[in-house]
PDB file of C-alpha atoms in Angstrom:
ATOM      1  CA  GLU A   1      16.410 -20.453   6.989  1.00  0.00           C
ATOM      2  CA  MET A   2      16.452 -16.682   6.251  1.00  0.00           C
ATOM      3  CA  ALA A   3      13.673 -14.600   7.172  1.00  0.00           C
ATOM      4  CA  ALA A   4      12.709 -11.478   4.888  1.00  0.00           C
ATOM      5  CA  SER A   5      12.608  -7.987   6.744  1.00  0.00           C
ATOM      6  CA  ALA A   6       9.155  -6.730   6.882  1.00  0.00           C
ATOM      7  CA  GLU A   7       9.372  -4.254   4.223  1.00  0.00           C
ATOM      8  CA  SER A   8      10.864  -6.659   1.970  1.00  0.00           C
ATOM      9  CA  PHE A   9       8.063  -8.996   2.916  1.00  0.00           C
ATOM     10  CA  GLN A  10       5.498  -6.192   2.176  1.00  0.00           C
ATOM     11  CA  LYS A  11       6.976  -5.359  -1.189  1.00  0.00           C
ATOM     12  CA  VAL A  12       6.901  -8.953  -2.342  1.00  0.00           C
ATOM     13  CA  LYS A  13       3.015  -9.296  -0.969  1.00  0.00           C
ATOM     14  CA  MET A  14       2.230  -6.201  -3.100  1.00  0.00           C
ATOM     15  CA  GLN A  15       4.020  -7.695  -6.053  1.00  0.00           C
ATOM     16  CA  LEU A  16       1.760 -10.920  -5.635  1.00  0.00           C
ATOM     17  CA  MET A  17      -0.962  -8.525  -5.652  1.00  0.00           C
ATOM     18  CA  LYS A  18       0.058  -7.069  -9.008  1.00  0.00           C
ATOM     19  CA  LEU A  19       0.635 -10.396 -10.661  1.00  0.00           C
ATOM     20  CA  ALA A  20      -2.912 -11.372  -9.456  1.00  0.00           C
ATOM     21  CA  PHE A  21      -4.532  -8.394 -10.920  1.00  0.00           C
ATOM     22  CA  TYR A  22      -2.528  -8.784 -14.462  1.00  0.00           C
ATOM     23  CA  SER A  23      -3.175 -12.311 -14.566  1.00  0.00           C
ATOM     24  CA  VAL A  24      -6.862 -11.697 -14.661  1.00  0.00           C
ATOM     25  CA  VAL A  25      -7.301  -8.373 -16.797  1.00  0.00           C
ATOM     26  CA  GLY A  26      -3.734  -8.892 -18.609  1.00  0.00           C
ATOM     27  CA  VAL A  27      -0.894  -7.216 -18.808  1.00  0.00           C
ATOM     28  CA  GLY A  28      -0.818  -3.610 -20.189  1.00  0.00           C
ATOM     29  CA  GLN A  29      -4.669  -3.373 -19.328  1.00  0.00           C
ATOM     30  CA  HIS A  30      -5.724  -1.263 -16.275  1.00  0.00           C
ATOM     31  CA  ASP A  31      -9.376  -1.983 -15.673  1.00  0.00           C
ATOM     32  CA  LEU A  32     -12.137  -4.390 -15.692  1.00  0.00           C
ATOM     33  CA  THR A  33     -15.677  -3.929 -16.378  1.00  0.00           C
ATOM     34  CA  ALA A  34     -18.313  -5.396 -13.981  1.00  0.00           C
ATOM     35  CA  THR A  35     -19.205  -8.014 -16.604  1.00  0.00           C
ATOM     36  CA  GLN A  36     -15.868  -9.059 -16.967  1.00  0.00           C
ATOM     37  CA  PHE A  37     -15.061  -8.907 -13.074  1.00  0.00           C
ATOM     38  CA  GLU A  38     -18.032 -11.112 -12.591  1.00  0.00           C
ATOM     39  CA  GLY A  39     -17.465 -13.282 -15.644  1.00  0.00           C
ATOM     40  CA  PHE A  40     -13.942 -14.127 -14.186  1.00  0.00           C
ATOM     41  CA  MET A  41     -15.187 -14.762 -10.538  1.00  0.00           C
ATOM     42  CA  ILE A  42     -18.441 -16.876 -11.917  1.00  0.00           C
ATOM     43  CA  ALA A  43     -15.686 -19.038 -13.969  1.00  0.00           C
ATOM     44  CA  MET A  44     -13.412 -19.500 -10.803  1.00  0.00           C
ATOM     45  CA  GLY A  45     -16.554 -21.010  -8.863  1.00  0.00           C
ATOM     46  CA  VAL A  46     -17.912 -17.730  -7.270  1.00  0.00           C
ATOM     47  CA  GLN A  47     -21.534 -17.398  -7.009  1.00  0.00           C
ATOM     48  CA  ARG A  48     -22.753 -14.295  -9.079  1.00  0.00           C
ATOM     49  CA  GLU A  49     -24.368 -12.526  -6.181  1.00  0.00           C
ATOM     50  CA  VAL A  50     -20.942 -12.929  -4.259  1.00  0.00           C
ATOM     51  CA  ALA A  51     -19.210 -11.625  -7.195  1.00  0.00           C
ATOM     52  CA  SER A  52     -21.512  -8.454  -7.924  1.00  0.00           C
ATOM     53  CA  ARG A  53     -21.065  -7.808  -3.978  1.00  0.00           C
ATOM     54  CA  ALA A  54     -17.202  -8.094  -4.635  1.00  0.00           C
ATOM     55  CA  PHE A  55     -17.321  -5.761  -7.264  1.00  0.00           C
ATOM     56  CA  ARG A  56     -19.256  -3.102  -5.345  1.00  0.00           C
ATOM     57  CA  ILE A  57     -16.438  -3.598  -2.661  1.00  0.00           C
ATOM     58  CA  PHE A  58     -13.519  -2.704  -5.033  1.00  0.00           C
ATOM     59  CA  ASP A  59     -15.118  -0.353  -7.363  1.00  0.00           C
ATOM     60  CA  LEU A  60     -14.493   2.634  -4.782  1.00  0.00           C
ATOM     61  CA  ASN A  61     -15.210   5.543  -7.084  1.00  0.00           C
ATOM     62  CA  ARG A  62     -18.656   3.627  -8.038  1.00  0.00           C
ATOM     63  CA  ASP A  63     -17.855   4.235 -11.822  1.00  0.00           C
ATOM     64  CA  GLY A  64     -18.573   0.679 -13.067  1.00  0.00           C
ATOM     65  CA  THR A  65     -14.950  -0.058 -13.751  1.00  0.00           C
ATOM     66  CA  LEU A  66     -12.728  -1.915 -11.473  1.00  0.00           C
ATOM     67  CA  HIS A  67      -9.227   0.231 -11.801  1.00  0.00           C
ATOM     68  CA  VAL A  68      -5.770  -1.259 -10.991  1.00  0.00           C
ATOM     69  CA  ASP A  69      -5.478   1.747  -8.346  1.00  0.00           C
ATOM     70  CA  GLU A  70      -8.775   0.631  -6.925  1.00  0.00           C
ATOM     71  CA  PHE A  71      -7.638  -2.693  -6.476  1.00  0.00           C
ATOM     72  CA  PHE A  72      -4.535  -1.922  -5.009  1.00  0.00           C
ATOM     73  CA  THR A  73      -5.901   0.625  -2.329  1.00  0.00           C
ATOM     74  CA  ILE A  74      -8.162  -2.153  -1.075  1.00  0.00           C
ATOM     75  CA  ALA A  75      -5.314  -4.932  -1.303  1.00  0.00           C
ATOM     76  CA  ALA A  76      -2.985  -3.108   0.176  1.00  0.00           C
ATOM     77  CA  SER A  77      -5.116  -2.042   3.267  1.00  0.00           C
ATOM     78  CA  GLY A  78      -5.828  -5.892   4.177  1.00  0.00           C
ATOM     79  CA  GLY A  79      -9.204  -4.965   4.864  1.00  0.00           C
ATOM     80  CA  VAL A  80     -12.737  -4.286   3.602  1.00  0.00           C
ATOM     81  CA  PRO A  81     -14.090  -0.619   3.564  1.00  0.00           C
ATOM     82  CA  CYS A  82     -17.754  -1.588   4.890  1.00  0.00           C
ATOM     83  CA  ARG A  83     -20.220   1.301   5.303  1.00  0.00           C
ATOM     84  CA  PRO A  84     -20.412   2.507   9.005  1.00  0.00           C
ATOM     85  CA  ASP A  85     -24.390   1.751   8.950  1.00  0.00           C
ATOM     86  CA  ALA A  86     -23.500  -2.065   7.490  1.00  0.00           C
ATOM     87  CA  SER A  87     -24.894  -4.563   9.756  1.00  0.00           C
ATOM     88  CA  GLU A  88     -22.807  -7.460  11.155  1.00  0.00           C
ATOM     89  CA  HIS A  89     -24.096  -9.742   8.805  1.00  0.00           C
ATOM     90  CA  GLN A  90     -23.543  -7.247   5.700  1.00  0.00           C
ATOM     91  CA  ARG A  91     -19.787  -6.882   6.933  1.00  0.00           C
ATOM     92  CA  GLN A  92     -19.543 -10.628   7.138  1.00  0.00           C
ATOM     93  CA  LEU A  93     -20.975 -11.165   3.793  1.00  0.00           C
ATOM     94  CA  GLU A  94     -18.119  -8.225   2.233  1.00  0.00           C
ATOM     95  CA  VAL A  95     -15.402  -9.932   4.316  1.00  0.00           C
ATOM     96  CA  GLU A  96     -16.365 -13.350   2.620  1.00  0.00           C
ATOM     97  CA  ALA A  97     -16.660 -11.909  -0.985  1.00  0.00           C
ATOM     98  CA  PHE A  98     -13.178  -9.824  -0.367  1.00  0.00           C
ATOM     99  CA  ARG A  99     -11.619 -13.100   0.602  1.00  0.00           C
ATOM    100  CA  LEU A 100     -13.045 -15.062  -2.507  1.00  0.00           C
ATOM    101  CA  VAL A 101     -11.771 -12.483  -4.842  1.00  0.00           C
ATOM    102  CA  LEU A 102      -8.064 -12.390  -3.421  1.00  0.00           C
ATOM    103  CA  HIS A 103      -8.158 -16.151  -3.219  1.00  0.00           C
ATOM    104  CA  ALA A 104      -9.374 -16.303  -7.002  1.00  0.00           C
ATOM    105  CA  MET A 105      -6.794 -14.024  -8.256  1.00  0.00           C
ATOM    106  CA  LEU A 106      -4.036 -15.562  -6.343  1.00  0.00           C
ATOM    107  CA  ARG A 107      -4.676 -18.782  -7.490  1.00  0.00           C
ATOM    108  CA  THR A 108      -4.887 -17.404 -11.293  1.00  0.00           C
ATOM    109  CA  ALA A 109      -1.505 -15.779 -10.638  1.00  0.00           C
ATOM    110  CA  PHE A 110      -0.109 -18.939  -9.188  1.00  0.00           C
ATOM    111  CA  TYR A 111      -0.817 -20.838 -12.082  1.00  0.00           C
ATOM    112  CA  LYS A 112       0.848 -18.492 -14.379  1.00  0.00           C
ATOM    113  CA  MET A 113       4.072 -18.704 -12.089  1.00  0.00           C
ATOM    114  CA  ASP A 114       3.878 -22.446 -12.104  1.00  0.00           C
ATOM    115  CA  VAL A 115       5.533 -22.643 -15.563  1.00  0.00           C
ATOM    116  CA  ASN A 116       6.461 -26.372 -15.707  1.00  0.00           C
ATOM    117  CA  GLY A 117       2.487 -27.120 -14.958  1.00  0.00           C
ATOM    118  CA  ASP A 118       3.379 -29.300 -12.225  1.00  0.00           C
ATOM    119  CA  GLN A 119       0.793 -27.510  -9.557  1.00  0.00           C
ATOM    120  CA  THR A 120       3.507 -26.538  -6.847  1.00  0.00           C
ATOM    121  CA  LEU A 121       5.474 -23.902  -7.107  1.00  0.00           C
ATOM    122  CA  SER A 122       9.219 -23.903  -6.823  1.00  0.00           C
ATOM    123  CA  PRO A 123      11.565 -21.401  -5.090  1.00  0.00           C
ATOM    124  CA  ASP A 124      12.647 -20.610  -8.592  1.00  0.00           C
ATOM    125  CA  GLU A 125       9.521 -20.215 -10.123  1.00  0.00           C
ATOM    126  CA  PHE A 126       8.283 -17.956  -7.269  1.00  0.00           C
ATOM    127  CA  ALA A 127      11.854 -15.956  -7.529  1.00  0.00           C
ATOM    128  CA  ASP A 128      11.760 -15.792 -11.358  1.00  0.00           C
ATOM    129  CA  ALA A 129       8.016 -14.426 -11.354  1.00  0.00           C
ATOM    130  CA  LEU A 130       9.199 -11.559  -8.828  1.00  0.00           C
ATOM    131  CA  GLY A 131      12.306 -10.788 -10.775  1.00  0.00           C
ATOM    132  CA  PRO A 132      10.951  -8.113 -13.169  1.00  0.00           C
ATOM    133  CA  ALA A 133       9.460  -6.434  -9.986  1.00  0.00           C
ATOM    134  CA  MET A 134      12.875  -5.534  -9.188  1.00  0.00           C
ATOM    135  CA  ILE A 135      12.894  -7.604  -5.911  1.00  0.00           C
ATOM    136  CA  SER A 136      16.152  -9.361  -5.213  1.00  0.00           C
ATOM    137  CA  ARG A 137      16.368 -13.200  -5.409  1.00  0.00           C
ATOM    138  CA  ASP A 138      17.264 -13.337  -1.771  1.00  0.00           C
ATOM    139  CA  ASP A 139      14.128 -11.628  -0.599  1.00  0.00           C
ATOM    140  CA  ALA A 140      12.000 -13.584  -2.772  1.00  0.00           C
ATOM    141  CA  LEU A 141      13.537 -16.672  -1.698  1.00  0.00           C
ATOM    142  CA  ALA A 142      13.250 -15.463   2.071  1.00  0.00           C
ATOM    143  CA  ALA A 143       9.476 -14.665   1.558  1.00  0.00           C
ATOM    144  CA  PHE A 144       8.971 -17.890  -0.132  1.00  0.00           C
ATOM    145  CA  THR A 145      10.207 -19.940   2.992  1.00  0.00           C
ATOM    146  CA  GLN A 146       8.044 -17.894   5.207  1.00  0.00           C
ATOM    147  CA  MET A 147       4.898 -18.252   2.949  1.00  0.00           C
ATOM    148  CA  ASP A 148       5.590 -22.452   2.085  1.00  0.00           C
ATOM    149  CA  THR A 149       3.722 -23.381   5.267  1.00  0.00           C
ATOM    150  CA  ASP A 150       4.101 -27.190   4.471  1.00  0.00           C
ATOM    151  CA  HIS A 151       7.712 -27.210   3.308  1.00  0.00           C
ATOM    152  CA  ASN A 152       6.873 -29.213   0.107  1.00  0.00           C
TER     153      ASN A 152
END
């Protein structure tokens, strides 16, 4: 069983984030308005209040649009940029909103990668989805093996 290097595993994770973002906004698009973002999240079963909170987390420059670079900045950091004066309860709400966004976007990407529609992702489907990103098939398959926790 092969293991992906930390560097290639990180590259795969970032490509998955790109696939997640573009599976929501569409290839060639680079931003989402608050209304589009909230509409997507609500369609994925997230409450409007949580969707609004999540949008505010990701909209780093506060211009009312979620740009691809803002999404990647937050996703790459792996954490939620909470205000220093935020209460513990506020931090928990923001962390949960962040988790729900990533889950919804990754689920959307998963369904796009699941080419045969069997609701499972085969190693080949995973590697094929990452191929255009110049990630080697071996690195993609090694990362798949690490992420496939139930091995089915």
